[in-house]
Coordinates of C-alpha atoms and ligand atoms in Angstrom, one line a residue:
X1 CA 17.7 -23.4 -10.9
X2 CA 16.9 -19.7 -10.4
X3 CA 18.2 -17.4 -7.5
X4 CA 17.0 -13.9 -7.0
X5 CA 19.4 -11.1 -5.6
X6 CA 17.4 -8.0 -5.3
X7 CA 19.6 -4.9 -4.2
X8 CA 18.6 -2.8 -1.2
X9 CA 21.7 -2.0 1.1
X10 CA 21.9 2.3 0.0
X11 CA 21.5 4.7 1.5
X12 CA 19.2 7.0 -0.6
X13 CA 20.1 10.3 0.8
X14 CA 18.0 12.1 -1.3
X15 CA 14.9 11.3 0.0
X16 CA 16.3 13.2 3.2
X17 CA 14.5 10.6 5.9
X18 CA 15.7 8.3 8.6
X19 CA 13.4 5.7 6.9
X20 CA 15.2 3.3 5.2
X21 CA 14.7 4.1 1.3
X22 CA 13.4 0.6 0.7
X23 CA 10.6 0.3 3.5
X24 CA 9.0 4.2 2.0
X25 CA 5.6 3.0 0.6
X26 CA 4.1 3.0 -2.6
X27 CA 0.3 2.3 -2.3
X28 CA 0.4 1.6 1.0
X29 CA 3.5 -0.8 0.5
X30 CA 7.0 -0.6 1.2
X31 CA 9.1 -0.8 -2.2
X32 CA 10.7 -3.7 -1.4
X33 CA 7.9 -5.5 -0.9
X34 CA 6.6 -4.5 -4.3
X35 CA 9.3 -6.2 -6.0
X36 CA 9.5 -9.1 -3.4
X37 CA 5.7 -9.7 -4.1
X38 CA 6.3 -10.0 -7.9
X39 CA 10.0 -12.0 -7.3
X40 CA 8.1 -14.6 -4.9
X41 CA 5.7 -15.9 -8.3
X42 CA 9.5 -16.4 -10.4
X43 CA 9.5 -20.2 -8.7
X44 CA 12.9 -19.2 -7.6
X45 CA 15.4 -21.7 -5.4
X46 CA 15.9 -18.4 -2.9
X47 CA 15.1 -14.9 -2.4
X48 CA 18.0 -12.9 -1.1
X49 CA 18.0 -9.4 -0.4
X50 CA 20.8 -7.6 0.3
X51 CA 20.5 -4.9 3.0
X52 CA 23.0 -1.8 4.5
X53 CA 21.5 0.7 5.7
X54 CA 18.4 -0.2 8.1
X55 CA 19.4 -3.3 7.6
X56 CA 17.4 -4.8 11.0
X57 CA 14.2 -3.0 10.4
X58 CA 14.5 -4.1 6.6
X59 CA 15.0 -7.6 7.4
X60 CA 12.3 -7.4 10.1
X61 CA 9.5 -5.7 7.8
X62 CA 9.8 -8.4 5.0
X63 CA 9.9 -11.4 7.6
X64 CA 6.9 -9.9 8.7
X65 CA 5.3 -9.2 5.6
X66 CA 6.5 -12.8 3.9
X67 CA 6.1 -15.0 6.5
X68 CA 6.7 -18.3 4.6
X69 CA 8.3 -17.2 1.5
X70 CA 12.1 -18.6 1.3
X71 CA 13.5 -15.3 2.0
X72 CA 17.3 -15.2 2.8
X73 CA 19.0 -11.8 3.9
X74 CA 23.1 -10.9 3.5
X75 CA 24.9 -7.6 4.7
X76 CA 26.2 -5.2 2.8
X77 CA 28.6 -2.9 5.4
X78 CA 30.2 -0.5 4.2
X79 CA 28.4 -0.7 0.8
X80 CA 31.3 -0.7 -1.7
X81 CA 29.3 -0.6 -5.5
X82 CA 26.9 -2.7 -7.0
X83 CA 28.9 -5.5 -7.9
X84 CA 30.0 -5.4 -4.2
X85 CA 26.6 -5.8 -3.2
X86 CA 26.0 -9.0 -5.4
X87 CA 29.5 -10.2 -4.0
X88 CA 27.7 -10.2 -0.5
X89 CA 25.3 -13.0 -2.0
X90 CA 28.0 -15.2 -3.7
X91 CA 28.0 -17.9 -0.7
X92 CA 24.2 -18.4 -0.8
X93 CA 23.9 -19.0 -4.6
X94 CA 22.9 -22.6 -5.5
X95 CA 25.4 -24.2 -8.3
X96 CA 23.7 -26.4 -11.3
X97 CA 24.5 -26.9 -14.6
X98 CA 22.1 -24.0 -16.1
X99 CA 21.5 -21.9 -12.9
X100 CA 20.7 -18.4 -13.4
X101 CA 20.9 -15.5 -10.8
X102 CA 18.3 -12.7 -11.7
X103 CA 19.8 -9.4 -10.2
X104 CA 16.6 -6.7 -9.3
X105 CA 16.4 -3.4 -7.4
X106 CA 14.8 -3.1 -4.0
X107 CA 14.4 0.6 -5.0
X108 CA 12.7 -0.2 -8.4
X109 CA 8.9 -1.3 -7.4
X110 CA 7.0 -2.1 -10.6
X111 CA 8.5 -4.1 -12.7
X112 CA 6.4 -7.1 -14.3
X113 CA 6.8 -10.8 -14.3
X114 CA 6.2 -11.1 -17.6
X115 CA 9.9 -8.7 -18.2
X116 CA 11.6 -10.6 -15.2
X117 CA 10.6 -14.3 -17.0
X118 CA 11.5 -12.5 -20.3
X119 CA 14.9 -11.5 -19.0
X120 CA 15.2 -15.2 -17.4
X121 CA 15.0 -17.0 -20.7
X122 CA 16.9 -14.8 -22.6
X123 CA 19.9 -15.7 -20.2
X124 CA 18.5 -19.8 -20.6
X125 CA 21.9 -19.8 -18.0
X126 CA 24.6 -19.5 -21.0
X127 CA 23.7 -15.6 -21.8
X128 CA 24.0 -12.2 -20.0
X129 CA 20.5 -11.0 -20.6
X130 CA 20.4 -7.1 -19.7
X131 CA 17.4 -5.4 -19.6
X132 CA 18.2 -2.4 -21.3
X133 CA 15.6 0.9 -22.2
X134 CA 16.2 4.5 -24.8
X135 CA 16.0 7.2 -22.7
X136 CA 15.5 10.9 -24.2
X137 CA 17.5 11.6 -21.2
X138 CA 20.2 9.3 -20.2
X139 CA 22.3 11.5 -17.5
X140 CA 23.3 9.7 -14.8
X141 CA 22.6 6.0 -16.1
X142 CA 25.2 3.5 -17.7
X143 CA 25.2 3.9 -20.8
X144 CA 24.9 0.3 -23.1
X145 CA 27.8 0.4 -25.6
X146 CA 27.1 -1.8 -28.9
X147 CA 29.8 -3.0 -31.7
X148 CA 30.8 -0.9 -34.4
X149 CA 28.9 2.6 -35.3
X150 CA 29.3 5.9 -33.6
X151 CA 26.6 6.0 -30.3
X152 CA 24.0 8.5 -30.5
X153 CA 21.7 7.2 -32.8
X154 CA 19.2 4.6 -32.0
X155 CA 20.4 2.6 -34.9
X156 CA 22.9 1.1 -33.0
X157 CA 20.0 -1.4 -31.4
X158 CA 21.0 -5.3 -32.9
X159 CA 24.6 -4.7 -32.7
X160 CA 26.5 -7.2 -30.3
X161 CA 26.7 -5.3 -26.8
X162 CA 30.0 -4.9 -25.8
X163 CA 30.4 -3.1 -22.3
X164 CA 28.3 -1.2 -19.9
X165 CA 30.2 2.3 -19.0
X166 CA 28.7 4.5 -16.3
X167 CA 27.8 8.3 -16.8
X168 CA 31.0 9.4 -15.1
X169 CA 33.0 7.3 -16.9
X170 CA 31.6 8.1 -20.0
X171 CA 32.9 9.8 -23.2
X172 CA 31.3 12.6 -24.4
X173 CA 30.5 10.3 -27.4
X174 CA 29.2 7.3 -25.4
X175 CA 27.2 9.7 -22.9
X176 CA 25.0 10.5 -26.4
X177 CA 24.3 7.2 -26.1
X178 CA 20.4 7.2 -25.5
X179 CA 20.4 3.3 -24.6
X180 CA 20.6 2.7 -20.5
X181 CA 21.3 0.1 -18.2
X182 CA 18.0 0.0 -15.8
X183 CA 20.3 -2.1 -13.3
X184 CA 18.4 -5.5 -13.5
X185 CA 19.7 -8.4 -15.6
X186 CA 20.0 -12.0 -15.7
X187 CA 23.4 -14.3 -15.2
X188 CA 24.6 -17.4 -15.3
X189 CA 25.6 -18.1 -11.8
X190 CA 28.8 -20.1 -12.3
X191 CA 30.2 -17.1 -14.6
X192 CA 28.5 -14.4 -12.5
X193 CA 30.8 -15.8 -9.6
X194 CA 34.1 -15.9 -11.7
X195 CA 33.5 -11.9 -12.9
X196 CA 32.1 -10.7 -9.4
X197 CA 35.7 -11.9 -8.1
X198 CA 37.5 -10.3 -10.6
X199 CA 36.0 -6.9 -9.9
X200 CA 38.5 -4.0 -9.3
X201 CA 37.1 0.1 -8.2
X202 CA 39.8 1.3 -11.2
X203 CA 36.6 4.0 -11.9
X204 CA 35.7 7.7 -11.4
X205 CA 33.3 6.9 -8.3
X206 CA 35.9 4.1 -6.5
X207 CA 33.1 1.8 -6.5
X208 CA 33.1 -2.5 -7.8
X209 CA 30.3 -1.7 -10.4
X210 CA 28.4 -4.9 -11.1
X211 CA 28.3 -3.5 -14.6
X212 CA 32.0 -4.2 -15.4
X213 CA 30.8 -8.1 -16.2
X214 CA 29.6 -7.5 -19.2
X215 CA 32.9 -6.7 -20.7
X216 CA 33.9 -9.9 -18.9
X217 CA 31.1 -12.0 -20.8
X218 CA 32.1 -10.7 -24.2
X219 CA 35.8 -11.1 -23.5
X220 CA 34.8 -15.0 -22.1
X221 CA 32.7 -15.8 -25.6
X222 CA 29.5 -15.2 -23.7
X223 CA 27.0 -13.9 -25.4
X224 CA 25.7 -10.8 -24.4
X225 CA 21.7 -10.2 -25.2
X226 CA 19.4 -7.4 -24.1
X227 CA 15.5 -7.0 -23.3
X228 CA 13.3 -4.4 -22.9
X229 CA 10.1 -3.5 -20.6
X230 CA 7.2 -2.5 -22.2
X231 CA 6.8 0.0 -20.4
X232 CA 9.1 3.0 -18.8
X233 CA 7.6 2.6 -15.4
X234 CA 9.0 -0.9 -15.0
X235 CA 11.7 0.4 -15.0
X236 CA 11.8 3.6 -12.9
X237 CA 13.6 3.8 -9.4
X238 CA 13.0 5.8 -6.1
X239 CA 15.6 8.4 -5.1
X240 CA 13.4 11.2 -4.1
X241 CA 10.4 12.1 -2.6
X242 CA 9.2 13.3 -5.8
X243 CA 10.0 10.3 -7.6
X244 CA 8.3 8.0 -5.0
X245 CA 4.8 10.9 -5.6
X246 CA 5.4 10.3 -9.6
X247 CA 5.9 6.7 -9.2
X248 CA 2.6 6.2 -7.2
X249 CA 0.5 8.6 -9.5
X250 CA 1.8 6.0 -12.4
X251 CA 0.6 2.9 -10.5
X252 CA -2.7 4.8 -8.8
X253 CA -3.6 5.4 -13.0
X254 CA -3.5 1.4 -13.6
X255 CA -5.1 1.0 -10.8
X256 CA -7.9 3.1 -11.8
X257 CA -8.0 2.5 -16.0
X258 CA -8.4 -2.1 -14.8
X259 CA -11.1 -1.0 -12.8
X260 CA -13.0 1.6 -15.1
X261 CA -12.4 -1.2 -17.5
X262 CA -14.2 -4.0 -15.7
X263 CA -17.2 -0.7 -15.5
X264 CA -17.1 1.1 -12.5
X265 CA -17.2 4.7 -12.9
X266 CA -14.9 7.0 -11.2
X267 CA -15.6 10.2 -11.6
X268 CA -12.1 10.9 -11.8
X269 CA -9.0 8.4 -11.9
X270 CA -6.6 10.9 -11.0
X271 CA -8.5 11.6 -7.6
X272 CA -8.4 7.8 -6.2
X273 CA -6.2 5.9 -4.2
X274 CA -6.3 2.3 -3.5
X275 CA -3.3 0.7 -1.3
X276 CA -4.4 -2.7 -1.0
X277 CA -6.9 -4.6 -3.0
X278 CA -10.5 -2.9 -4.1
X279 CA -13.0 -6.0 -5.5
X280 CA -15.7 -4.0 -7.3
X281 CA -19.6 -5.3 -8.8
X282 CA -21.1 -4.0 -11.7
X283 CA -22.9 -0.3 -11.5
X284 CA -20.3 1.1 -8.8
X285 CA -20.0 4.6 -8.9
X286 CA -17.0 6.5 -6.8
X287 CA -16.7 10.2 -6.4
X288 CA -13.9 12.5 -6.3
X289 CA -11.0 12.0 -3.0
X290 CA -11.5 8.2 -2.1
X291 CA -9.0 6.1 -1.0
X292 CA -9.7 2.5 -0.1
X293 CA -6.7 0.5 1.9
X294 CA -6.7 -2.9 3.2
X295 CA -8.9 -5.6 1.2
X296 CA -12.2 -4.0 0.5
X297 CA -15.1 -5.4 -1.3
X298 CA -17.8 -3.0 -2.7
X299 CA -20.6 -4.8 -4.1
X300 CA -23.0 -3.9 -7.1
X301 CA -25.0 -0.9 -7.4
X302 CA -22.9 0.8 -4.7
X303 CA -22.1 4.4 -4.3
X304 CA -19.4 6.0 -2.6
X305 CA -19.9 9.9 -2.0
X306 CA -16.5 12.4 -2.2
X307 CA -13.7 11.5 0.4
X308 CA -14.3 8.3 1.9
X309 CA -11.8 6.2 3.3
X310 CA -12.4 2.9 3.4
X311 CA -10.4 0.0 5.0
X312 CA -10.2 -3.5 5.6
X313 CA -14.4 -3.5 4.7
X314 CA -17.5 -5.5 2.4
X315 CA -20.3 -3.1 1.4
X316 CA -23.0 -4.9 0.0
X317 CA -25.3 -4.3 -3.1
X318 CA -27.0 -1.1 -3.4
X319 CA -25.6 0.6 0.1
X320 CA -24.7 4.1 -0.2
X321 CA -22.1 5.9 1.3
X322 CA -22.4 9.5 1.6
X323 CA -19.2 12.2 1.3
X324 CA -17.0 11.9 4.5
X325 CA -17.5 8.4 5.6
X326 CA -14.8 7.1 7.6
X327 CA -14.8 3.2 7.8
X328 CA -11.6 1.5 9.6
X329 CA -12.2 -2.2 10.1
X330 CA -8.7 -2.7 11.2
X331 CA -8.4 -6.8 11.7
X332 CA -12.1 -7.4 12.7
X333 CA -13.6 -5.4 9.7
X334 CA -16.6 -3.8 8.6
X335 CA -19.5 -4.9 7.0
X336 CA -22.3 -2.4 5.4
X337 CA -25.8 -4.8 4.8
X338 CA -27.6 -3.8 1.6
X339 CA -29.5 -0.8 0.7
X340 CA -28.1 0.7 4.2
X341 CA -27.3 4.6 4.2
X342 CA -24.3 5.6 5.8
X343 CA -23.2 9.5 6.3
X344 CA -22.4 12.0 5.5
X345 CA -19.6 12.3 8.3
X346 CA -20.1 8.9 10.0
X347 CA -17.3 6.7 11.2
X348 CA -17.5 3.1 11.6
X349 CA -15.3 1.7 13.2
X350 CA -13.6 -2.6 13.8
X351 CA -16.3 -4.8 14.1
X352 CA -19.2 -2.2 13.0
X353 CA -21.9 -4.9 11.2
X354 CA -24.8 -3.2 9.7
X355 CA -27.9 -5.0 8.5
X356 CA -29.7 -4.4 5.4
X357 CA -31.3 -1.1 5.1
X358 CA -29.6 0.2 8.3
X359 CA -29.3 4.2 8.8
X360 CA -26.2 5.7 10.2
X361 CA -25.8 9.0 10.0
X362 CA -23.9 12.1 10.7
X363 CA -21.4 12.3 13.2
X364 CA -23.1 8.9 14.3
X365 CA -19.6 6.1 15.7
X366 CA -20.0 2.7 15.4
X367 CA -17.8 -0.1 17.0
X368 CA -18.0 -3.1 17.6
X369 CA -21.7 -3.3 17.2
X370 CA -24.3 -5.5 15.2
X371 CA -27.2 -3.0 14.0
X372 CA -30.5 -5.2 12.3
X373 CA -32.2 -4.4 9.4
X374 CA -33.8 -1.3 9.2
X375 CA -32.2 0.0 12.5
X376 CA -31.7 3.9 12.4
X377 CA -29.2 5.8 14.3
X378 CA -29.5 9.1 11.8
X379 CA -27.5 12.1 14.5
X380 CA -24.9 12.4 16.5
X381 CA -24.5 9.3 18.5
X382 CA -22.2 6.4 19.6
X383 CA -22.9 2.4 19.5
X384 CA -20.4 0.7 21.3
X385 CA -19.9 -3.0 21.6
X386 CA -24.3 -3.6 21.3
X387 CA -26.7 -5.4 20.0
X388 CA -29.2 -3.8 18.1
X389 CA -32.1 -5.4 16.5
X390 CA -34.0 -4.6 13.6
X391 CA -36.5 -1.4 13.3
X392 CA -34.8 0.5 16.4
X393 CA -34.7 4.0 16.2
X394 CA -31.7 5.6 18.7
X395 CA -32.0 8.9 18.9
X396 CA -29.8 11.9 18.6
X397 CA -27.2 12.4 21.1
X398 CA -27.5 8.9 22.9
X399 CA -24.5 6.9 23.6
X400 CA -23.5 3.6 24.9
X401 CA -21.5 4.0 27.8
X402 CA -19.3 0.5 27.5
X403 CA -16.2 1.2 29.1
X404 CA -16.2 1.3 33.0
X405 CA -12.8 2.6 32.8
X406 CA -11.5 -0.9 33.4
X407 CA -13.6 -3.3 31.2
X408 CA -16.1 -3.3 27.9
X409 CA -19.8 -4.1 28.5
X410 CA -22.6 -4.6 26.1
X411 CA -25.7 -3.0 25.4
X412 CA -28.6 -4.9 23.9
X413 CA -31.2 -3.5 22.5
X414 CA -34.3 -5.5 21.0
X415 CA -36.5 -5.4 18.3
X416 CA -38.3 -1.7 17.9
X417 CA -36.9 -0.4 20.5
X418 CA -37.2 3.4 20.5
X419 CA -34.0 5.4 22.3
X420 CA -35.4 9.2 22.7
X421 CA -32.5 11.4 22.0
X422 CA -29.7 12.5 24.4
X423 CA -30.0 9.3 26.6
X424 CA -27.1 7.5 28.2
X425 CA -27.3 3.4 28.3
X426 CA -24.5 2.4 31.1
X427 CA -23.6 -1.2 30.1
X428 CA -24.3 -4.0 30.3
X429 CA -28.2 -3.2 30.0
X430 CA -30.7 -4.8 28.0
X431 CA -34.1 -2.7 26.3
X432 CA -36.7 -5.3 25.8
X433 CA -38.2 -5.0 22.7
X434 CA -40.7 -2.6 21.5
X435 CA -39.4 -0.2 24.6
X436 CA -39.3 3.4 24.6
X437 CA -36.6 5.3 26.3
X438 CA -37.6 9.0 27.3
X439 CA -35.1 11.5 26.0
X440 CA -32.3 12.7 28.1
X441 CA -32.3 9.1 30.7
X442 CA -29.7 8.0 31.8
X443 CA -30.3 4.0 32.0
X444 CA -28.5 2.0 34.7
X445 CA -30.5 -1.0 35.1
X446 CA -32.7 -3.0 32.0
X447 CA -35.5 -1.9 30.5
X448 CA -38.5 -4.2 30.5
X449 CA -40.0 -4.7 26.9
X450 CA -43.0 -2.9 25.5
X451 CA -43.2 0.0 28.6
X452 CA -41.9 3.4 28.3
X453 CA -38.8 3.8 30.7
X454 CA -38.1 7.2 32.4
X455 CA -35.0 8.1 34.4
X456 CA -34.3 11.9 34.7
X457 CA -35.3 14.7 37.3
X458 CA -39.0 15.3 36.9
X459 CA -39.8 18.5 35.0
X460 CA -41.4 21.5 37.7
X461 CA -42.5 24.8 37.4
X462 CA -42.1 27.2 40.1
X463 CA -45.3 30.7 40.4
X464 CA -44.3 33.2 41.4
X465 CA -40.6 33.1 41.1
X466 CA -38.2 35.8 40.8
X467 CA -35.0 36.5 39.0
X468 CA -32.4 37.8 41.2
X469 CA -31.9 41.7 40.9
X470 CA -28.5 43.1 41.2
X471 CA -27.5 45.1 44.1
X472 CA -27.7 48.6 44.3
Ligands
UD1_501 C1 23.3 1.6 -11.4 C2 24.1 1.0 -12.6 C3 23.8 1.8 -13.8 C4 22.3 1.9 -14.1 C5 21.6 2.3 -12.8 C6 20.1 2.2 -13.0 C7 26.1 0.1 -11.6 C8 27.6 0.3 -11.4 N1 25.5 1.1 -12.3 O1 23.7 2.9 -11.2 O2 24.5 1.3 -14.9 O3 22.0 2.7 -15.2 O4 21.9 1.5 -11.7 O5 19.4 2.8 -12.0 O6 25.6 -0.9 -11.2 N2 23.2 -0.7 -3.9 C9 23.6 -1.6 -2.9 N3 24.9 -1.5 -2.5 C10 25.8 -0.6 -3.0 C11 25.4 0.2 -4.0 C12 24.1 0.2 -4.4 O7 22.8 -2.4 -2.4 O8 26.9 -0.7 -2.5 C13 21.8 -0.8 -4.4 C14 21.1 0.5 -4.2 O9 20.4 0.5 -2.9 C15 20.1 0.5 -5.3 C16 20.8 -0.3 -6.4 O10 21.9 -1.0 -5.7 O11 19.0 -0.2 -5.0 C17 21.4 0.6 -7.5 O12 22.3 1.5 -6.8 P1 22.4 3.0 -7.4 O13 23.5 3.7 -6.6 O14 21.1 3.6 -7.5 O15 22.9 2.7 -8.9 P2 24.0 3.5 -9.7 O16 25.3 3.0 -9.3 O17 23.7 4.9 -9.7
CA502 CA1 20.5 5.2 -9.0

């Protein structure tokens, strides 16, 4: 029996926003959701966060965001201390002979299963399992106090833990302590519940500090055993904005090493962003700036030119995507056909479905639009909600005019249809296929297939004309 309390009710005044601290993001993610995400594969009875401040927009976002995972919420007002905040949870805490409560931070985003299940079985629900890390620099953390020796050393590791005492509580002996308290750890529930009501705030900061149980375990006979992370990012919290920048660097590197391991070559892992999931095939290359968000899928052979942003996307196998390609597939997506070329500075936009080989190039939109294979729309142009079929060529400066101002129309366009440039196609309108449209018409009505189509002022010359002279 395993209950989850994960700690999210403060305030975090330092990172100076009205944001709750919880909901800032880390790859595109709110924090909490981070450690939600990892706490939801645990197999745990109940997930309960405790919220304060924000606490409606908190409790909101993670509904949203775990729509059938059995989250449970308790409030935290005013927040009194740590071990106040796990008081809050108390009633919703399931009973059983071995149940253990696993206590995590909302504000501490990348810790690993592996230490959480490492942490669970080391408490087996008869131990407090701490998970403890040596810090060159300890200020401001508890400090973990072990039998015997003089702190200070890092000899004191093995030696029975005895208490827990926070920085300003400290001595200046145990503040030379280099072992920390990273504020997650493992409990029995039933004894958790008999130490959590016999909290007092007798401290320098007033506050019930959840870490006072530990001197309760070793005075009740229960042992008292701690883990470690493997690494010191597990571990690390959010309380400023330049934490949350270092913390994201940290993940964005992971990120970037599993992929250059599986052989895609960045040309530079500390220039590449991905919030969300990036599937790669073999041969991809990515340049400098990219950041890919959403679930995209880049298949092999691909190449991604400097500062693309990619979301919610598939390119298929061999397409190329120039420098400053904008693709936004919001909930319809994207799709990119094989061998097509896309940029430099093109945007495509939900629902943009290019065929193999397809051209789009710069300052070329595309929305809601199927293009055919080998269809070309290389300058300055917009296809909006049409059908284009294969071999067209639409020429610079034409757009689809879709939007009547009350409704979408479509524009189809058939095969080998040639669109001169400059022309304007006011849906809905069909081009039969193999028509050419002169440049610079402006089409309100179809045009028939294999004819050229016309419709602009015809072109005159006036002899003899003059220029207007200016008065004397
Ligand atoms: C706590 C530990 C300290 C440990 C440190 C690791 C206590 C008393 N001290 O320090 O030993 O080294 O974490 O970072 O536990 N929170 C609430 N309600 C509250 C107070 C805090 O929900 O009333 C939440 C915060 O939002 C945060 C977490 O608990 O997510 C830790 O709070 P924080 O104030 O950062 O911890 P400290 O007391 O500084
Ligand atoms: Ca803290």
């Amino acid at each position: 029996m395993l209950d989850i309390v994960i700690m999210a009710a403060g305030k975090g005044t330092r990172m100076k926003s009205n944001r709750p601290k919880v909901l800032h993001t880390l790859a595109g993610r709110p924090l909490l959701q981070h450690v939600l995400t990892m706490a939801t594969g645990l197999g745990a009875e109940s997930l309960i966060t405790v919220t304060g401040h924000g606490a409606a927009e908190v409790e909101a976002t993670m509904r949203a965001a775990f729509p059938s995972a059995p989250l449970a919420f308790v409030r935290q007002e005013p927040q009194l201390g740590t071990g106040h905040a796990v008081q809050q949870a108390v009633p919703v805490l399931h009973d059983g002979p071995d149940a253990t409560t696993l206590i995590l931070n909302g504000d501490v985003p990348l810790i690993e299963a592996a230490t959480a299940r490492a942490l669970i079985e080391a408490c087996c629900g008869r131990r407090l399992a701490l998970l403890t890390i040596e810090l060159p620099d300890a200020t401001g953390y508890g400090r973990v106090v072990r039998e015997g020796g003089e702190p200070g050393q890092s000899g004191t590791t093995g030696a029975a833990v005895r208490a827990i005492v926070e920085h300003k509580d400290a001595t200046p002996a145990q503040r030379a302590i280099r072992e920390v308290y990273t504020g997650m750890m493992a409990v029995p529930t039933a004894a958790l519940k008999r130490w959590l009501a016999a909290l007092n705030k007798d401290n320098a900061q007033g506050e019930y500090y959840l870490t006072d149980i530990v001197a309760m375990a070793v005075a009740d006979g229960v042992p008292v055993v701690a883990a470690q992370p493997t690494s010191e990012t597990e571990v690390l919290g959010v309380n400023s904005p330049l934490q949350l920048a270092d913390l994201e660097r940290r993940f964005q590197r992971t990120q970037a090493e599993a992929l250059m391991e599986a052989g895609v070559r960045l040309a530079d892992p500390a220039r590449f962003d991905v919030r969300g999931e990036l599937v790669c095939g073999s041969d991809v290359e990515i340049d400098v700036n990219c950041v890919f968000e959403g679930s995209v899928h880049v298949g092999d052979g691909v190449r991604i030119g400097a500062n693309c942003v990619v979301r919610n996307a598939r390119i298929a196998a061999g397409a190329v995507l120039h420098p400053f390609v904008h693709i936004d597939g919001e909930s319809l997506g994207v799709r990119v056909g094989e061998a097509a070329l896309v940029g430099p500075f093109a945007r495509l936009r939900p629902g943009a479905d290019l065929g193999p080989e397809v051209h789009i190039g710069n300052f070329v939109e595309v929305k809601n639009a199927q293009l055919a294979r080998g269809a070309k729309a290389n300058h300055l142009a917009y296809l909006g909600d049409a059908t284009v079929g294969e071999r067209v060529n639409y020429g610079a400066g034409s757009i689809t005019a879709n939007y009547d101002g009350a409704n979408k129309h479509r524009t189809v366009i058939g095969d080998d249809v040639h669109v001169g440039s400059n022309c304007v196609l006011v849906a809905p309108l069909t081009v039969g296929a193999g028509a050419t449209i002169g440049a610079g018409s402006t089409l309100g009505k179809d045009a028939p297939p294999g004819q050229l189509t016309v419709a602009r002022a015809r072109q005159a010359s006036i002899s003899g004309w003059q220029r207007p002279q200016k008065k004397r």
